[in-house]
Amino acid sequence: MSLQDDLTAAQRSLDDLERSVGRLEKQVGGGLDIRRVRSDTDHLRESLQLLRDGSTDAPGGRPAYTVGARSGRPPVPAPEMVTIPDAPYDAALWADAEDEGLGARDRRAP
């Protein structure tokens, strides 16, 4: 199976799970336990959508997903990727900083 076939099969299984949870909710009522199961099902749907969107190439080299599209919440764009270099920071950035709990470099700690 290809990745898209697997994602489609997972989507069908998730749809079946949502239907089953809906039937359980009608039988059991709206207690805390069933709300937890409903919440978990919603999280699974969001995660699967992220997987699906992340598997397709989007412009800019990052997935263009929206979280919460089916849950009624406003869509959230994909976060911008920030690369942090491995090179050491310039020591001048910390010239006037204090060591936590010790005070400034030119003074003694109490």
mmCIF file of N, CA and C in Angstrom:
data_model
loop_
_atom_site.group_PDB
_atom_site.id
_atom_site.type_symbol
_atom_site.label_atom_id
_atom_site.label_comp_id
_atom_site.label_asym_id
_atom_site.label_seq_id
_atom_site.Cartn_x
_atom_site.Cartn_y
_atom_site.Cartn_z
ATOM 1 N N MET A 1 0.827 -1.183 0.000
ATOM 2 C CA MET A 1 0.000 0.000 0.000
ATOM 3 C C MET A 1 0.877 1.254 0.000
ATOM 4 N N SER A 2 0.401 2.284 -0.650
ATOM 5 C CA SER A 2 1.124 3.545 -0.635
ATOM 6 C C SER A 2 0.760 4.327 0.621
ATOM 7 N N LEU A 3 1.474 5.386 0.851
ATOM 8 C CA LEU A 3 1.213 6.218 2.020
ATOM 9 C C LEU A 3 -0.203 6.787 1.963
ATOM 10 N N GLN A 4 -0.633 7.250 0.809
ATOM 11 C CA GLN A 4 -1.976 7.814 0.676
ATOM 12 C C GLN A 4 -3.049 6.758 0.941
ATOM 13 N N ASP A 5 -2.803 5.520 0.492
ATOM 14 C CA ASP A 5 -3.753 4.440 0.760
ATOM 15 C C ASP A 5 -3.861 4.169 2.266
ATOM 16 N N ASP A 6 -2.704 4.169 2.933
ATOM 17 C CA ASP A 6 -2.702 3.956 4.384
ATOM 18 C C ASP A 6 -3.422 5.085 5.110
ATOM 19 N N LEU A 7 -3.194 6.321 4.677
ATOM 20 C CA LEU A 7 -3.864 7.458 5.302
ATOM 21 C C LEU A 7 -5.373 7.400 5.071
ATOM 22 N N THR A 8 -5.777 6.984 3.883
ATOM 23 C CA THR A 8 -7.204 6.860 3.589
ATOM 24 C C THR A 8 -7.837 5.757 4.433
ATOM 25 N N ALA A 9 -7.134 4.642 4.589
ATOM 26 C CA ALA A 9 -7.647 3.556 5.429
ATOM 27 C C ALA A 9 -7.759 4.015 6.886
ATOM 28 N N ALA A 10 -6.767 4.754 7.364
ATOM 29 C CA ALA A 10 -6.823 5.272 8.726
ATOM 30 C C ALA A 10 -7.981 6.255 8.881
ATOM 31 N N GLN A 11 -8.234 7.058 7.855
ATOM 32 C CA GLN A 11 -9.349 8.008 7.892
ATOM 33 C C GLN A 11 -10.684 7.271 7.982
ATOM 34 N N ARG A 12 -10.820 6.202 7.206
ATOM 35 C CA ARG A 12 -12.061 5.407 7.269
ATOM 36 C C ARG A 12 -12.252 4.794 8.653
ATOM 37 N N SER A 13 -11.171 4.282 9.215
ATOM 38 C CA SER A 13 -11.252 3.695 10.565
ATOM 39 C C SER A 13 -11.620 4.752 11.594
ATOM 40 N N LEU A 14 -11.068 5.926 11.439
ATOM 41 C CA LEU A 14 -11.389 7.016 12.357
ATOM 42 C C LEU A 14 -12.847 7.447 12.209
ATOM 43 N N ASP A 15 -13.355 7.462 10.981
ATOM 44 C CA ASP A 15 -14.770 7.774 10.766
ATOM 45 C C ASP A 15 -15.664 6.738 11.456
ATOM 46 N N ASP A 16 -15.285 5.455 11.344
ATOM 47 C CA ASP A 16 -16.033 4.392 12.034
ATOM 48 C C ASP A 16 -15.977 4.582 13.550
ATOM 49 N N LEU A 17 -14.803 4.948 14.058
ATOM 50 C CA LEU A 17 -14.649 5.186 15.489
ATOM 51 C C LEU A 17 -15.548 6.337 15.940
ATOM 52 N N GLU A 18 -15.603 7.410 15.162
ATOM 53 C CA GLU A 18 -16.452 8.543 15.531
ATOM 54 C C GLU A 18 -17.928 8.159 15.559
ATOM 55 N N ARG A 19 -18.350 7.341 14.598
ATOM 56 C CA ARG A 19 -19.736 6.882 14.599
ATOM 57 C C ARG A 19 -20.018 6.033 15.834
ATOM 58 N N SER A 20 -19.084 5.157 16.176
ATOM 59 C CA SER A 20 -19.254 4.301 17.358
ATOM 60 C C SER A 20 -19.287 5.127 18.636
ATOM 61 N N VAL A 21 -18.426 6.128 18.719
ATOM 62 C CA VAL A 21 -18.417 6.991 19.895
ATOM 63 C C VAL A 21 -19.725 7.768 19.984
ATOM 64 N N GLY A 22 -20.254 8.187 18.845
ATOM 65 C CA GLY A 22 -21.547 8.876 18.837
ATOM 66 C C GLY A 22 -22.666 7.991 19.360
ATOM 67 N N ARG A 23 -22.656 6.722 18.941
ATOM 68 C CA ARG A 23 -23.678 5.789 19.436
ATOM 69 C C ARG A 23 -23.520 5.542 20.935
ATOM 70 N N LEU A 24 -22.265 5.396 21.379
ATOM 71 C CA LEU A 24 -22.015 5.218 22.811
ATOM 72 C C LEU A 24 -22.471 6.435 23.607
ATOM 73 N N GLU A 25 -22.245 7.593 23.057
ATOM 74 C CA GLU A 25 -22.625 8.830 23.738
ATOM 75 C C GLU A 25 -24.135 8.900 23.944
ATOM 76 N N LYS A 26 -24.871 8.421 22.953
ATOM 77 C CA LYS A 26 -26.334 8.402 23.082
ATOM 78 C C LYS A 26 -26.776 7.412 24.159
ATOM 79 N N GLN A 27 -26.080 6.286 24.277
ATOM 80 C CA GLN A 27 -26.460 5.266 25.250
ATOM 81 C C GLN A 27 -26.019 5.631 26.664
ATOM 82 N N VAL A 28 -24.800 6.146 26.795
ATOM 83 C CA VAL A 28 -24.222 6.398 28.110
ATOM 84 C C VAL A 28 -24.579 7.790 28.635
ATOM 85 N N GLY A 29 -24.727 8.733 27.746
ATOM 86 C CA GLY A 29 -24.971 10.111 28.171
ATOM 87 C C GLY A 29 -23.720 10.944 28.032
ATOM 88 N N GLY A 30 -23.747 12.143 28.567
ATOM 89 C CA GLY A 30 -22.628 13.066 28.384
ATOM 90 C C GLY A 30 -21.721 13.173 29.581
ATOM 91 N N GLY A 31 -21.382 12.078 30.198
ATOM 92 C CA GLY A 31 -20.518 12.102 31.376
ATOM 93 C C GLY A 31 -19.072 12.418 31.029
ATOM 94 N N LEU A 32 -18.270 12.511 32.069
ATOM 95 C CA LEU A 32 -16.859 12.846 31.907
ATOM 96 C C LEU A 32 -16.122 11.821 31.060
ATOM 97 N N ASP A 33 -16.389 10.536 31.277
ATOM 98 C CA ASP A 33 -15.676 9.489 30.546
ATOM 99 C C ASP A 33 -15.928 9.578 29.045
ATOM 100 N N ILE A 34 -17.167 9.772 28.654
ATOM 101 C CA ILE A 34 -17.462 9.815 27.218
ATOM 102 C C ILE A 34 -16.941 11.111 26.603
ATOM 103 N N ARG A 35 -16.903 12.182 27.402
ATOM 104 C CA ARG A 35 -16.328 13.431 26.884
ATOM 105 C C ARG A 35 -14.840 13.261 26.635
ATOM 106 N N ARG A 36 -14.175 12.492 27.508
ATOM 107 C CA ARG A 36 -12.756 12.205 27.312
ATOM 108 C C ARG A 36 -12.536 11.418 26.029
ATOM 109 N N VAL A 37 -13.378 10.421 25.804
ATOM 110 C CA VAL A 37 -13.262 9.612 24.584
ATOM 111 C C VAL A 37 -13.521 10.478 23.362
ATOM 112 N N ARG A 38 -14.522 11.354 23.440
ATOM 113 C CA ARG A 38 -14.822 12.269 22.332
ATOM 114 C C ARG A 38 -13.633 13.190 22.058
ATOM 115 N N SER A 39 -13.028 13.697 23.123
ATOM 116 C CA SER A 39 -11.863 14.575 22.986
ATOM 117 C C SER A 39 -10.693 13.837 22.347
ATOM 118 N N ASP A 40 -10.469 12.600 22.781
ATOM 119 C CA ASP A 40 -9.393 11.798 22.191
ATOM 120 C C ASP A 40 -9.649 11.545 20.712
ATOM 121 N N THR A 41 -10.893 11.300 20.360
ATOM 122 C CA THR A 41 -11.240 11.081 18.952
ATOM 123 C C THR A 41 -10.974 12.338 18.143
ATOM 124 N N ASP A 42 -11.313 13.500 18.693
ATOM 125 C CA ASP A 42 -11.040 14.759 18.004
ATOM 126 C C ASP A 42 -9.541 14.982 17.819
ATOM 127 N N HIS A 43 -8.763 14.640 18.862
ATOM 128 C CA HIS A 43 -7.308 14.771 18.744
ATOM 129 C C HIS A 43 -6.756 13.836 17.673
ATOM 130 N N LEU A 44 -7.287 12.633 17.609
ATOM 131 C CA LEU A 44 -6.850 11.704 16.561
ATOM 132 C C LEU A 44 -7.146 12.267 15.174
ATOM 133 N N ARG A 45 -8.321 12.867 15.021
ATOM 134 C CA ARG A 45 -8.683 13.449 13.722
ATOM 135 C C ARG A 45 -7.705 14.571 13.351
ATOM 136 N N GLU A 46 -7.398 15.437 14.307
ATOM 137 C CA GLU A 46 -6.461 16.528 14.043
ATOM 138 C C GLU A 46 -5.073 15.986 13.706
ATOM 139 N N SER A 47 -4.629 14.982 14.446
ATOM 140 C CA SER A 47 -3.304 14.410 14.203
ATOM 141 C C SER A 47 -3.230 13.745 12.839
ATOM 142 N N LEU A 48 -4.281 13.045 12.482
ATOM 143 C CA LEU A 48 -4.309 12.407 11.165
ATOM 144 C C LEU A 48 -4.304 13.461 10.058
ATOM 145 N N GLN A 49 -5.016 14.553 10.264
ATOM 146 C CA GLN A 49 -5.019 15.622 9.269
ATOM 147 C C GLN A 49 -3.628 16.247 9.145
ATOM 148 N N LEU A 50 -2.942 16.420 10.267
ATOM 149 C CA LEU A 50 -1.575 16.933 10.222
ATOM 150 C C LEU A 50 -0.664 15.986 9.459
ATOM 151 N N LEU A 51 -0.833 14.694 9.700
ATOM 152 C CA LEU A 51 -0.053 13.700 8.961
ATOM 153 C C LEU A 51 -0.332 13.776 7.473
ATOM 154 N N ARG A 52 -1.604 13.871 7.130
ATOM 155 C CA ARG A 52 -1.999 13.923 5.724
ATOM 156 C C ARG A 52 -1.428 15.178 5.055
ATOM 157 N N ASP A 53 -1.563 16.326 5.737
ATOM 158 C CA ASP A 53 -1.066 17.574 5.164
ATOM 159 C C ASP A 53 0.452 17.603 5.119
ATOM 160 N N GLY A 54 1.095 17.015 6.106
ATOM 161 C CA GLY A 54 2.550 16.973 6.128
ATOM 162 C C GLY A 54 3.134 16.045 5.094
ATOM 163 N N SER A 55 2.346 15.110 4.595
ATOM 164 C CA SER A 55 2.850 14.158 3.606
ATOM 165 C C SER A 55 2.804 14.729 2.202
ATOM 166 N N THR A 56 2.077 15.821 2.010
ATOM 167 C CA THR A 56 2.029 16.453 0.690
ATOM 168 C C THR A 56 2.937 17.661 0.704
ATOM 169 N N ASP A 57 3.599 17.906 -0.405
ATOM 170 C CA ASP A 57 4.514 19.042 -0.484
ATOM 171 C C ASP A 57 3.735 20.333 -0.620
ATOM 172 N N ALA A 58 4.063 21.274 0.206
ATOM 173 C CA ALA A 58 3.421 22.582 0.167
ATOM 174 C C ALA A 58 4.433 23.612 -0.307
ATOM 175 N N PRO A 59 3.968 24.738 -0.815
ATOM 176 C CA PRO A 59 4.905 25.776 -1.223
ATOM 177 C C PRO A 59 5.719 26.256 -0.029
ATOM 178 N N GLY A 60 6.985 26.543 -0.268
ATOM 179 C CA GLY A 60 7.836 27.002 0.819
ATOM 180 C C GLY A 60 8.502 25.862 1.568
ATOM 181 N N GLY A 61 8.237 24.620 1.199
ATOM 182 C CA GLY A 61 8.893 23.479 1.806
ATOM 183 C C GLY A 61 8.357 23.085 3.163
ATOM 184 N N ARG A 62 7.252 23.634 3.582
ATOM 185 C CA ARG A 62 6.678 23.235 4.867
ATOM 186 C C ARG A 62 5.199 22.965 4.697
ATOM 187 N N PRO A 63 4.645 22.081 5.514
ATOM 188 C CA PRO A 63 3.237 21.738 5.357
ATOM 189 C C PRO A 63 2.323 22.914 5.670
ATOM 190 N N ALA A 64 1.279 23.060 4.869
ATOM 191 C CA ALA A 64 0.316 24.135 5.095
ATOM 192 C C ALA A 64 -0.919 23.537 5.729
ATOM 193 N N TYR A 65 -0.867 23.243 7.012
ATOM 194 C CA TYR A 65 -1.996 22.627 7.684
ATOM 195 C C TYR A 65 -2.747 23.653 8.500
ATOM 196 N N THR A 66 -3.957 23.324 8.823
ATOM 197 C CA THR A 66 -4.741 24.166 9.715
ATOM 198 C C THR A 66 -5.294 23.280 10.812
ATOM 199 N N VAL A 67 -4.985 23.608 12.025
ATOM 200 C CA VAL A 67 -5.446 22.841 13.171
ATOM 201 C C VAL A 67 -6.835 23.312 13.542
ATOM 202 N N GLY A 68 -7.719 22.397 13.820
ATOM 203 C CA GLY A 68 -9.041 22.756 14.302
ATOM 204 C C GLY A 68 -10.055 23.019 13.212
ATOM 205 N N ALA A 69 -9.749 22.660 11.976
ATOM 206 C CA ALA A 69 -10.671 22.952 10.883
ATOM 207 C C ALA A 69 -12.011 22.264 11.063
ATOM 208 N N ARG A 70 -12.026 21.023 11.556
ATOM 209 C CA ARG A 70 -13.280 20.285 11.722
ATOM 210 C C ARG A 70 -13.892 20.470 13.100
ATOM 211 N N SER A 71 -13.113 20.993 14.026
ATOM 212 C CA SER A 71 -13.609 21.086 15.394
ATOM 213 C C SER A 71 -14.334 22.398 15.663
ATOM 214 N N GLY A 72 -14.436 23.268 14.675
ATOM 215 C CA GLY A 72 -15.138 24.521 14.862
ATOM 216 C C GLY A 72 -14.242 25.635 15.372
ATOM 217 N N ARG A 73 -12.993 25.322 15.694
ATOM 218 C CA ARG A 73 -12.066 26.362 16.132
ATOM 219 C C ARG A 73 -11.468 27.040 14.915
ATOM 220 N N PRO A 74 -10.996 28.276 15.057
ATOM 221 C CA PRO A 74 -10.398 28.952 13.903
ATOM 222 C C PRO A 74 -9.123 28.246 13.469
ATOM 223 N N PRO A 75 -8.850 28.221 12.166
ATOM 224 C CA PRO A 75 -7.643 27.544 11.682
ATOM 225 C C PRO A 75 -6.378 28.258 12.150
ATOM 226 N N VAL A 76 -5.347 27.466 12.411
ATOM 227 C CA VAL A 76 -4.056 27.993 12.836
ATOM 228 C C VAL A 76 -3.042 27.637 11.763
ATOM 229 N N PRO A 77 -2.342 28.622 11.190
ATOM 230 C CA PRO A 77 -1.365 28.300 10.149
ATOM 231 C C PRO A 77 -0.170 27.543 10.729
ATOM 232 N N ALA A 78 0.539 26.851 9.857
ATOM 233 C CA ALA A 78 1.712 26.089 10.279
ATOM 234 C C ALA A 78 2.741 27.035 10.878
ATOM 235 N N PRO A 79 3.394 26.636 11.965
ATOM 236 C CA PRO A 79 4.396 27.510 12.573
ATOM 237 C C PRO A 79 5.610 27.671 11.666
ATOM 238 N N GLU A 80 6.219 28.830 11.741
ATOM 239 C CA GLU A 80 7.421 29.111 10.958
ATOM 240 C C GLU A 80 8.596 28.374 11.585
ATOM 241 N N MET A 81 9.396 27.705 10.767
ATOM 242 C CA MET A 81 10.551 26.970 11.257
ATOM 243 C C MET A 81 11.698 27.947 11.475
ATOM 244 N N VAL A 82 12.273 27.944 12.671
ATOM 245 C CA VAL A 82 13.395 28.820 13.000
ATOM 246 C C VAL A 82 14.615 27.947 13.227
ATOM 247 N N THR A 83 15.681 28.216 12.477
ATOM 248 C CA THR A 83 16.914 27.457 12.615
ATOM 249 C C THR A 83 17.823 28.172 13.601
ATOM 250 N N ILE A 84 18.312 27.443 14.586
ATOM 251 C CA ILE A 84 19.224 28.000 15.581
ATOM 252 C C ILE A 84 20.602 27.427 15.297
ATOM 253 N N PRO A 85 21.581 28.295 15.033
ATOM 254 C CA PRO A 85 22.913 27.798 14.670
ATOM 255 C C PRO A 85 23.611 27.133 15.851
ATOM 256 N N ASP A 86 24.543 26.235 15.542
ATOM 257 C CA ASP A 86 25.311 25.548 16.572
ATOM 258 C C ASP A 86 26.514 26.359 17.029
ATOM 259 N N ALA A 87 26.847 27.434 16.312
ATOM 260 C CA ALA A 87 28.005 28.262 16.650
ATOM 261 C C ALA A 87 27.775 28.924 18.012
ATOM 262 N N PRO A 88 28.850 29.142 18.775
ATOM 263 C CA PRO A 88 28.681 29.789 20.083
ATOM 264 C C PRO A 88 28.222 31.238 19.913
ATOM 265 N N TYR A 89 27.498 31.726 20.915
ATOM 266 C CA TYR A 89 27.016 33.101 20.891
ATOM 267 C C TYR A 89 28.176 34.069 21.137
ATOM 268 N N ASP A 90 28.031 35.277 20.665
ATOM 269 C CA ASP A 90 29.012 36.334 20.883
ATOM 270 C C ASP A 90 29.025 36.679 22.375
ATOM 271 N N ALA A 91 30.191 36.663 22.990
ATOM 272 C CA ALA A 91 30.308 36.930 24.426
ATOM 273 C C ALA A 91 29.854 38.340 24.780
ATOM 274 N N ALA A 92 29.874 39.270 23.835
ATOM 275 C CA ALA A 92 29.446 40.644 24.092
ATOM 276 C C ALA A 92 27.959 40.707 24.443
ATOM 277 N N LEU A 93 27.194 39.708 24.032
ATOM 278 C CA LEU A 93 25.772 39.687 24.371
ATOM 279 C C LEU A 93 25.558 39.595 25.880
ATOM 280 N N TRP A 94 26.505 38.990 26.578
ATOM 281 C CA TRP A 94 26.345 38.736 28.010
ATOM 282 C C TRP A 94 27.234 39.648 28.858
ATOM 283 N N ALA A 95 27.838 40.674 28.278
ATOM 284 C CA ALA A 95 28.805 41.514 28.982
ATOM 285 C C ALA A 95 28.232 42.158 30.233
ATOM 286 N N ASP A 96 27.018 42.674 30.183
ATOM 287 C CA ASP A 96 26.459 43.352 31.348
ATOM 288 C C ASP A 96 25.422 42.509 32.090
ATOM 289 N N ALA A 97 25.374 41.213 31.803
ATOM 290 C CA ALA A 97 24.403 40.338 32.458
ATOM 291 C C ALA A 97 24.919 39.914 33.828
ATOM 292 N N GLU A 98 24.003 39.600 34.698
ATOM 293 C CA GLU A 98 24.366 39.133 36.030
ATOM 294 C C GLU A 98 24.206 37.619 36.093
ATOM 295 N N ASP A 99 25.092 36.981 36.833
ATOM 296 C CA ASP A 99 24.930 35.551 37.077
ATOM 297 C C ASP A 99 23.807 35.398 38.085
ATOM 298 N N GLU A 100 22.908 34.505 37.810
ATOM 299 C CA GLU A 100 21.731 34.360 38.661
ATOM 300 C C GLU A 100 22.134 34.048 40.091
ATOM 301 N N GLY A 101 21.694 34.894 40.991
ATOM 302 C CA GLY A 101 21.946 34.677 42.402
ATOM 303 C C GLY A 101 23.302 35.161 42.887
ATOM 304 N N LEU A 102 24.205 35.536 41.979
ATOM 305 C CA LEU A 102 25.539 35.966 42.388
ATOM 306 C C LEU A 102 25.758 37.456 42.224
ATOM 307 N N GLY A 103 24.921 38.138 41.503
ATOM 308 C CA GLY A 103 25.084 39.570 41.293
ATOM 309 C C GLY A 103 25.974 39.861 40.103
ATOM 310 N N ALA A 104 26.352 41.109 39.969
ATOM 311 C CA ALA A 104 27.185 41.530 38.840
ATOM 312 C C ALA A 104 28.613 41.043 39.032
ATOM 313 N N ARG A 105 29.395 41.018 37.959
ATOM 314 C CA ARG A 105 30.752 40.488 38.005
ATOM 315 C C ARG A 105 31.682 41.341 38.871
ATOM 316 N N ASP A 106 31.462 42.653 38.885
ATOM 317 C CA ASP A 106 32.382 43.517 39.618
ATOM 318 C C ASP A 106 32.007 43.704 41.090
ATOM 319 N N ARG A 107 31.013 42.977 41.566
ATOM 320 C CA ARG A 107 30.594 43.061 42.969
ATOM 321 C C ARG A 107 30.620 41.684 43.603
ATOM 322 N N ARG A 108 30.713 41.683 44.913
ATOM 323 C CA ARG A 108 30.715 40.414 45.637
ATOM 324 C C ARG A 108 29.291 39.980 45.940
ATOM 325 N N ALA A 109 29.132 38.703 46.042
ATOM 326 C CA ALA A 109 27.836 38.175 46.456
ATOM 327 C C ALA A 109 27.679 38.416 47.949
ATOM 328 N N PRO A 110 26.467 38.676 48.427
ATOM 329 C CA PRO A 110 26.268 38.922 49.855
ATOM 330 C C PRO A 110 26.555 37.712 50.704
#
